[in-house]
Coordinates of C-alpha atoms in Angstrom, one line a residue:
X1290 CA 72.0 100.1 182.7
X1291 CA 71.1 100.3 186.2
X1292 CA 68.1 99.2 188.1
X1293 CA 65.0 100.9 187.4
X1294 CA 64.2 103.2 190.2
X1295 CA 61.9 106.2 191.0
X1296 CA 64.0 107.7 193.6
X1297 CA 64.4 111.4 193.6
X1298 CA 67.7 112.5 191.5
X1299 CA 70.3 113.9 194.1
X1300 CA 70.3 117.1 192.0
X1301 CA 66.6 117.6 192.0
X1302 CA 65.1 119.9 194.9
X1303 CA 62.1 118.3 196.7
X1304 CA 60.4 121.8 197.0
X1305 CA 61.1 125.4 195.7
X1306 CA 63.6 127.3 198.0
X1307 CA 63.8 130.5 199.3
X1308 CA 64.6 132.2 196.0
X1309 CA 61.0 131.0 194.5
X1310 CA 57.6 131.9 195.3
X1311 CA 56.6 128.5 196.9
X1312 CA 52.8 129.6 197.5
X1313 CA 52.8 130.7 193.9
X1314 CA 54.2 127.0 192.9
X1315 CA 51.7 125.3 195.2
X1316 CA 49.0 127.1 193.4
X1317 CA 50.1 126.3 190.2
X1318 CA 50.8 122.7 191.3
X1319 CA 47.1 122.5 192.5
X1320 CA 45.8 124.1 189.1
X1321 CA 47.5 121.8 186.9
X1322 CA 46.2 118.7 189.2
X1323 CA 42.6 120.2 188.9
X1324 CA 42.7 120.4 185.2
X1325 CA 44.1 117.1 184.9
X1326 CA 41.6 115.5 187.3
X1327 CA 38.9 116.9 185.6
X1328 CA 39.8 115.9 182.2
X1329 CA 39.9 112.1 183.5
X1330 CA 37.1 112.1 185.8
X1331 CA 34.4 113.8 184.0
X1332 CA 33.8 113.5 180.1
X1333 CA 33.4 117.3 179.3
X1334 CA 35.0 117.1 175.9
X1335 CA 32.5 114.8 174.8
X1336 CA 29.3 116.0 177.0
X1337 CA 26.6 118.1 176.3
X1338 CA 26.9 120.3 179.4
X1339 CA 27.4 123.5 177.4
X1340 CA 26.6 126.8 179.3
X1341 CA 25.4 129.9 177.0
X1342 CA 26.8 133.2 177.6
X1343 CA 25.1 135.5 175.2
X1344 CA 26.2 134.0 171.9
X1345 CA 28.7 131.8 173.6
X1346 CA 29.0 128.5 174.4
X1347 CA 31.4 127.2 176.9
X1348 CA 31.7 123.9 179.0
X1349 CA 33.4 122.7 182.3
X1350 CA 36.7 121.7 180.7
X1351 CA 36.7 125.5 178.9
X1352 CA 36.0 126.8 182.8
X1353 CA 38.4 125.1 184.1
X1354 CA 41.4 126.4 182.0
X1355 CA 40.2 130.2 182.4
X1356 CA 40.1 129.6 186.4
X1357 CA 43.7 127.8 186.5
X1358 CA 45.3 130.1 183.6
X1359 CA 46.3 132.7 185.9
X1360 CA 47.9 131.2 188.7
X1361 CA 49.8 129.1 186.0
X1362 CA 51.0 131.7 183.8
X1363 CA 52.1 133.7 186.8
X1364 CA 54.3 131.2 188.1
X1365 CA 55.7 130.4 184.8
X1366 CA 56.5 134.2 184.4
X1367 CA 58.1 134.2 188.1
X1368 CA 60.2 130.9 187.1
X1369 CA 61.1 131.7 183.5
X1370 CA 64.5 131.4 184.0
X1371 CA 64.3 127.8 184.6
X1372 CA 63.5 127.1 180.7
X1373 CA 66.6 127.9 178.3
X1374 CA 64.7 128.7 174.8
X1375 CA 65.5 126.7 171.9
X1376 CA 64.5 124.6 168.7
X1377 CA 62.0 122.8 170.4
X1378 CA 60.2 126.0 171.9
X1379 CA 60.1 127.7 168.1
X1380 CA 58.7 124.2 166.3
X1381 CA 56.2 123.7 169.4
X1382 CA 55.2 127.3 169.0
X1383 CA 55.0 127.2 165.3
X1384 CA 53.0 124.2 165.1
X1385 CA 50.3 125.0 167.8
X1386 CA 49.8 128.8 166.3
X1387 CA 49.6 127.3 162.8
X1388 CA 47.0 124.6 163.8
X1389 CA 45.0 127.4 165.5
X1390 CA 45.2 130.3 163.1
X1391 CA 44.5 127.4 160.3
X1392 CA 41.4 126.1 162.2
X1393 CA 40.2 129.6 163.0
X1394 CA 40.2 130.7 159.4
X1395 CA 38.5 127.5 158.5
X1396 CA 35.9 127.4 161.1
X1397 CA 32.3 127.5 160.0
X1398 CA 31.1 128.6 163.9
X1399 CA 33.2 130.7 165.5
X1400 CA 31.5 130.7 169.1
X1401 CA 31.6 127.0 168.8
X1402 CA 34.6 125.1 166.7
X1403 CA 36.5 128.5 167.4
X1404 CA 36.6 128.4 171.0
X1405 CA 37.2 124.7 171.0
X1406 CA 40.2 125.3 169.0
X1407 CA 41.8 127.8 171.0
X1408 CA 41.2 125.7 174.5
X1409 CA 42.8 122.9 172.4
X1410 CA 45.8 125.3 171.9
X1411 CA 45.5 126.4 175.5
X1412 CA 45.4 123.1 177.2
X1413 CA 48.4 122.1 175.1
X1414 CA 50.8 125.0 175.8
X1415 CA 49.7 125.0 179.7
X1416 CA 50.4 121.3 180.5
X1417 CA 53.9 121.4 178.4
X1418 CA 55.2 124.7 179.8
X1419 CA 53.5 124.1 183.1
X1420 CA 55.2 120.8 183.5
X1421 CA 58.5 121.9 181.8
X1422 CA 58.8 124.2 185.0
X1423 CA 56.7 122.4 187.6
X1424 CA 58.3 119.2 187.0
X1425 CA 61.7 120.7 187.9
X1426 CA 60.9 119.7 191.6
X1427 CA 60.3 116.3 192.8
X1428 CA 57.1 116.9 194.5
X1429 CA 55.2 118.0 191.6
X1430 CA 56.7 114.7 189.8
X1431 CA 55.4 112.9 192.7
X1432 CA 52.3 114.4 193.2
X1433 CA 51.2 114.0 189.4
X1434 CA 52.6 110.2 189.3
X1435 CA 50.3 109.7 192.9
X1436 CA 47.1 111.1 191.3
X1437 CA 47.7 109.7 187.8
X1438 CA 47.6 106.3 190.1
X1439 CA 44.5 107.3 192.0
X1440 CA 42.5 108.2 188.9
X1441 CA 43.8 105.1 187.3
X1442 CA 42.3 103.0 189.4
X1443 CA 39.0 104.8 189.8
X1444 CA 38.6 104.9 186.1
X1445 CA 39.4 101.4 185.6
X1446 CA 37.3 99.9 188.6
X1447 CA 34.4 102.1 187.2
X1448 CA 35.2 100.6 183.8
X1449 CA 34.1 97.0 185.1
X1450 CA 31.2 98.2 187.1
X1451 CA 29.9 99.9 183.9
X1452 CA 30.7 96.4 181.3
X1453 CA 28.7 94.3 184.0
X1454 CA 25.7 97.1 184.5
X1455 CA 25.9 97.4 180.6
X1456 CA 25.3 101.1 181.0
X1457 CA 27.3 104.4 181.7
X1458 CA 24.7 105.1 184.1
X1459 CA 26.8 107.9 185.8
X1460 CA 27.5 109.7 182.4
X1461 CA 24.8 108.6 179.9
X1462 CA 22.6 111.8 180.3
X1463 CA 25.5 114.0 179.1
X1464 CA 27.4 111.9 176.3
X1465 CA 24.1 110.5 174.8
X1466 CA 24.2 110.9 171.2
X1467 CA 28.2 111.7 171.0
X1468 CA 29.2 108.0 172.0
X1469 CA 28.5 105.3 169.5
X1470 CA 25.7 102.8 170.6
X1471 CA 27.1 99.1 171.4
X1472 CA 26.0 96.8 169.3
X1473 CA 23.8 93.7 170.2
X1474 CA 25.5 91.3 172.6
X1475 CA 28.1 93.4 174.2
X1476 CA 28.4 96.9 175.7
X1477 CA 32.0 98.7 175.4
X1478 CA 33.0 100.6 178.6
X1479 CA 34.1 104.4 178.5
X1480 CA 34.0 105.0 182.3
X1481 CA 34.7 108.6 183.2
X1482 CA 36.3 109.3 179.7
X1483 CA 32.9 108.7 178.3
X1484 CA 34.7 106.9 175.1
X1485 CA 35.6 103.4 174.9
X1486 CA 38.6 104.3 172.5
X1487 CA 39.6 107.1 174.5
X1488 CA 39.5 105.0 177.6
X1489 CA 41.8 102.2 175.9
X1490 CA 44.6 104.6 175.1
X1491 CA 44.5 106.4 178.2
X1492 CA 44.8 102.8 180.1
X1493 CA 47.7 101.7 178.0
X1494 CA 49.1 105.2 178.6
X1495 CA 49.3 105.1 182.5
X1496 CA 50.2 101.5 182.5
X1497 CA 53.9 102.0 182.4
X1498 CA 53.8 103.9 185.7
X1499 CA 51.9 101.0 187.6
X1500 CA 54.4 98.5 186.2
X1501 CA 57.5 100.4 187.5
X1502 CA 55.7 100.8 190.8
X1503 CA 55.5 97.1 190.7
X1504 CA 59.0 96.5 190.1
X1505 CA 60.0 98.6 193.0
X1506 CA 57.8 97.5 195.6
X1507 CA 59.3 96.6 198.8
X1508 CA 57.5 93.7 200.3
X1509 CA 55.6 91.0 199.3
X1510 CA 52.1 92.5 200.2
X1511 CA 53.1 95.9 198.2
X1512 CA 54.1 94.1 195.2
X1513 CA 50.9 91.7 195.2
X1514 CA 49.0 95.2 195.4
X1515 CA 50.4 96.7 192.5
X1516 CA 50.1 93.3 190.6
X1517 CA 46.3 93.6 191.5
X1518 CA 46.2 97.1 189.9
X1519 CA 47.7 96.1 186.8
X1520 CA 45.6 93.3 186.5
X1521 CA 42.6 95.8 187.1
X1522 CA 44.0 97.9 184.3
X1523 CA 44.2 94.9 182.0
X1524 CA 40.6 93.7 182.4
X1525 CA 39.2 97.3 181.9
X1526 CA 41.2 97.4 178.8
X1527 CA 39.5 94.4 177.6
X1528 CA 36.1 95.7 178.4
X1529 CA 36.4 98.6 175.9
X1530 CA 36.9 95.9 173.2
X1531 CA 39.1 98.3 171.2
X1532 CA 41.7 96.4 169.1
X1533 CA 43.9 99.5 168.4
X1534 CA 44.4 99.8 172.1
X1535 CA 44.9 96.0 172.3
X1536 CA 47.7 96.1 169.6
X1537 CA 49.1 99.0 171.0
X1538 CA 49.4 97.4 174.7
X1539 CA 50.8 94.2 173.1
X1540 CA 53.4 95.6 171.0
X1541 CA 54.8 97.7 174.0
X1542 CA 54.2 95.0 176.6
X1543 CA 56.4 92.6 174.1
X1544 CA 58.8 95.0 174.0
X1545 CA 59.1 95.5 177.9
X1546 CA 59.1 91.7 178.5
X1547 CA 61.7 91.3 176.3
X1548 CA 63.8 94.2 177.7
X1549 CA 63.3 92.9 181.3
X1550 CA 64.0 89.1 180.5
X1551 CA 67.2 89.6 178.5
X1552 CA 68.7 92.6 179.9
X1553 CA 68.1 92.5 183.5
X1554 CA 68.3 89.3 185.5
X1555 CA 67.3 91.0 188.4
X1556 CA 63.6 91.3 187.1
X1557 CA 63.0 88.1 185.5
X1558 CA 61.3 86.7 188.3
X1559 CA 59.1 89.4 189.1
X1560 CA 58.5 89.9 185.5
X1561 CA 57.4 86.1 184.6
X1562 CA 55.1 86.3 187.8
X1563 CA 53.4 89.7 186.7
X1564 CA 52.9 87.8 182.8
X1565 CA 51.5 84.5 184.6
X1566 CA 49.2 86.8 186.7
X1567 CA 48.0 89.2 184.2
X1568 CA 47.5 86.3 181.3
X1569 CA 45.6 83.9 183.4
X1570 CA 43.3 86.9 184.6
X1571 CA 42.6 87.9 181.3
X1572 CA 42.0 84.2 180.4
X1573 CA 39.7 83.7 183.1
X1574 CA 37.6 86.9 182.5
X1575 CA 37.4 85.9 179.1
X1576 CA 36.4 82.3 179.4
X1577 CA 33.5 83.5 181.7
X1578 CA 32.5 86.1 179.7
X1579 CA 33.1 84.3 176.5
X1580 CA 29.6 85.1 174.4
X1581 CA 29.9 88.8 175.3
X1582 CA 34.0 89.0 174.4
X1583 CA 33.1 87.1 171.0
X1584 CA 30.3 89.3 170.4
X1585 CA 32.3 92.4 171.1
X1586 CA 35.5 91.5 169.4
X1587 CA 34.3 89.1 166.2
X1588 CA 30.6 90.0 165.7
X1589 CA 29.3 91.2 162.2
X1590 CA 27.7 94.4 164.6
X1591 CA 31.2 95.1 165.8
X1592 CA 32.9 95.0 162.3
X1593 CA 30.5 97.2 160.9
X1594 CA 30.8 99.4 164.1
X1595 CA 34.9 99.6 164.1
X1596 CA 36.5 98.3 160.4
X1597 CA 33.8 99.3 157.8
X1598 CA 33.5 103.1 158.8
X1599 CA 37.3 103.5 159.1
X1600 CA 38.0 101.8 155.7
X1601 CA 35.4 104.3 154.1
X1602 CA 37.1 107.1 155.7
X1603 CA 40.4 106.3 154.8
X1604 CA 39.6 105.8 151.1
X1605 CA 38.3 109.4 150.8
X1606 CA 41.0 111.3 152.5
X1607 CA 43.5 111.2 149.3
X1608 CA 40.5 113.2 147.4
X1609 CA 40.4 115.7 150.5
X1610 CA 44.2 116.1 150.6
X1611 CA 44.5 117.0 147.2
X1612 CA 42.3 119.9 147.1
X1613 CA 44.6 122.0 149.8
X1614 CA 47.7 119.8 150.1
X1615 CA 50.1 122.4 151.7
X1616 CA 47.6 123.9 153.9
X1617 CA 45.0 121.3 154.6
X1618 CA 41.5 122.0 155.4
X1619 CA 41.7 123.0 159.0
X1620 CA 41.3 121.6 162.6
X1621 CA 38.0 119.5 162.6
X1622 CA 37.2 120.1 159.3
X1623 CA 38.3 116.8 157.7
X1624 CA 35.2 115.0 158.0
X1625 CA 33.1 117.8 156.7
X1626 CA 35.1 118.2 153.9
X1627 CA 35.0 114.5 153.2
X1628 CA 31.2 114.3 153.3
X1629 CA 31.0 117.7 151.1
X1630 CA 32.8 115.4 148.5
X1631 CA 30.6 112.4 149.0
X1632 CA 27.9 112.0 151.4
X1633 CA 28.2 108.9 153.6
X1634 CA 25.8 106.0 152.3
X1635 CA 22.2 106.3 153.5
X1636 CA 22.0 103.2 155.1
X1637 CA 24.5 104.3 157.8
X1638 CA 22.3 105.7 160.9
X1639 CA 25.3 106.9 162.7
X1640 CA 28.2 108.0 159.9
X1641 CA 31.7 108.1 161.1
X1642 CA 32.8 111.3 163.1
X1643 CA 36.2 111.2 162.8
X1644 CA 39.2 109.9 160.2
X1645 CA 40.5 107.6 162.8
X1646 CA 44.0 107.9 161.7
X1647 CA 46.5 110.5 163.1
X1648 CA 48.7 110.5 160.3
X1649 CA 46.0 111.1 157.5
X1650 CA 44.2 113.4 159.6
X1651 CA 47.4 115.5 160.0
X1652 CA 47.8 115.5 156.2
X1653 CA 43.9 116.3 155.6
X1654 CA 43.4 118.8 158.3
X1655 CA 46.8 120.6 158.4
X1656 CA 48.4 119.8 155.1
X1657 CA 52.0 119.3 154.3
X1658 CA 53.1 122.5 156.0
X1659 CA 51.3 121.6 159.3
X1660 CA 52.7 118.0 159.4
X1661 CA 56.1 118.9 158.7
X1662 CA 56.1 121.5 161.5
X1663 CA 54.4 118.9 163.9
X1664 CA 57.1 116.3 162.6
X1665 CA 59.9 118.4 163.5
X1666 CA 58.7 119.0 167.1
X1667 CA 58.5 115.3 167.7
X1668 CA 61.8 114.5 166.3
X1669 CA 63.1 117.0 168.8
X1670 CA 60.8 115.7 171.7
X1671 CA 62.0 112.0 170.8
X1672 CA 65.7 112.9 170.7
X1673 CA 65.2 114.6 174.1
X1674 CA 63.7 111.5 175.6
X1675 CA 66.2 109.2 174.2
X1676 CA 69.4 111.2 175.7
X1677 CA 67.6 110.9 179.1
X1678 CA 67.1 107.2 178.6
X1679 CA 70.4 106.9 178.0
X1680 CA 71.8 109.1 180.6
X1681 CA 70.7 106.3 183.4
X1682 CA 69.9 106.3 187.1
X1683 CA 67.0 108.4 188.1
X1684 CA 66.6 110.6 185.0
X1685 CA 66.6 107.6 182.6
X1686 CA 64.0 105.9 184.7
X1687 CA 61.2 108.2 184.6
X1688 CA 61.9 109.4 181.0
X1689 CA 61.8 105.8 180.3
X1690 CA 58.2 105.7 181.7
X1691 CA 57.3 108.9 180.1
X1692 CA 58.6 108.0 176.6
X1693 CA 56.5 104.6 176.8
X1694 CA 53.7 106.4 177.4
X1695 CA 54.1 109.1 174.5
X1696 CA 54.9 106.5 172.0
X1697 CA 51.4 105.0 172.6
X1698 CA 49.8 107.9 171.2
X1699 CA 51.5 107.2 168.0
X1700 CA 51.3 103.5 167.8
X1701 CA 47.4 103.9 168.3
X1702 CA 47.3 106.8 166.0
X1703 CA 47.1 104.3 163.1
X1704 CA 43.8 103.8 164.0
X1705 CA 42.6 106.8 166.0
X1706 CA 42.7 110.4 166.4
X1707 CA 44.8 110.2 169.4
X1708 CA 45.9 113.9 169.5
X1709 CA 42.5 115.4 169.0
X1710 CA 41.1 113.8 172.2
X1711 CA 41.7 115.9 175.6
X1712 CA 42.4 112.9 177.9
X1713 CA 45.0 111.6 175.5
X1714 CA 46.4 114.9 174.6
X1715 CA 46.6 116.0 178.2
X1716 CA 48.7 113.1 179.2
X1717 CA 50.7 113.4 175.7
X1718 CA 51.7 117.2 176.5
X1719 CA 52.2 116.7 180.3
X1720 CA 54.9 113.8 179.7
X1721 CA 56.4 115.9 177.0
X1722 CA 56.5 118.8 179.5
X1723 CA 57.8 116.7 182.1
X1724 CA 60.7 115.2 179.7
X1725 CA 61.6 119.2 178.9
X1726 CA 61.8 119.8 182.8
X1727 CA 64.1 116.7 183.1
X1728 CA 66.5 117.8 180.0
X1729 CA 66.4 121.3 181.9
X1730 CA 67.7 119.8 184.9
X1731 CA 70.3 117.8 183.4
X1732 CA 71.8 120.4 181.1
X1733 CA 72.0 122.7 184.3
X1734 CA 74.0 119.9 186.1
X1735 CA 76.3 119.6 183.4
X1736 CA 77.0 123.2 183.4
X1737 CA 77.7 123.1 187.2
X1738 CA 80.0 120.0 186.9
X1739 CA 81.8 121.7 184.3
X1740 CA 82.4 124.9 185.9
X1741 CA 83.4 122.8 189.2
X1742 CA 86.1 121.0 186.5
X1743 CA 87.4 124.5 185.6
X1744 CA 87.6 125.8 189.1
X1745 CA 89.9 122.8 190.2

């Protein structure tokens, strides 16, 4: 296997050529970047910032989607020949259509829940197909990676500021009542994403990009800077006190360290340096904040906030699933259906608002049919990623970053409804779209190579 790199593949153009509408390309890329940045830097999906237009209630996230969609759709239509339809498209469209239609049928409040479901589907399709086309130019990948890095540093930095301030002072007014109150003796940071669990997974999703940039850094100062940014992410992850994200990060880190040490001799020294620096930073931070870290990890309040509600919700899901095993209860109806069968204990002042297990949630809300459709789409995406990683070179390096990021969603999904949160869902579909873009480029390269061979 070749050394990890993030250089532009020789077959990939930097920017659209004369045959493509460059202005429309730049407009679509700008809209994708705006949607992504807004989702990560403003907790719109958790906030109470809704605006009423007659009987319809919308928020900033929905407005951004409405504003950006015409530009992205116009470019997709103009560049539609750059995507070759296949089974993956069939299952993605069937899955999202099923989730949307089933959710709309089950929605109790059409102007709120219904619009939320439509916006969710719109976001998924815009980011997947938007990046499937835009990602076929290196400038798109480079731009979005740079934006992700900048946002990651801002979000992680504010998470530490919030931890020491013991208050999300920038957004507390709009997320109040929608994020669990911290227990006695500790504060869980949610940063600009609002919720500590969402933030925890976000940090794990973007970490592979930082690590690859650390490996490819040229010069001591550049490598130190990337090391410092990774330490910043690690400390921000710690102050979320989100054990599901901690476990996910540990699994992926163990796999990555093993791969670097045993398969790539040239990476051993830099890997050991990074592991020692991050490990010592976490250890020192934990020692200097021992009381808070202990309360946020092992206290009775933390256990009642995290473990008890999950076990309760998981124990109730079989009854709801068996009521409608084929079609499910509908998107965002799982928790309501559980409480319809059995009300939460009266002593709980803040009853759980999520099932907190991606797989149980899918079975309860989408049933066997929806789960099978989603599973088929996932298998095809994974197969696409594995083929790209095995191809090596630049395609394989980018695909590896995206694949690790996407796998975090499914590991953390055992304790979190990972695909029901806009920030985590957006990164997932953006990564899947970029994989598709690379697969389309590689497919065209193979066709061109075959034609040249036949001509010779």
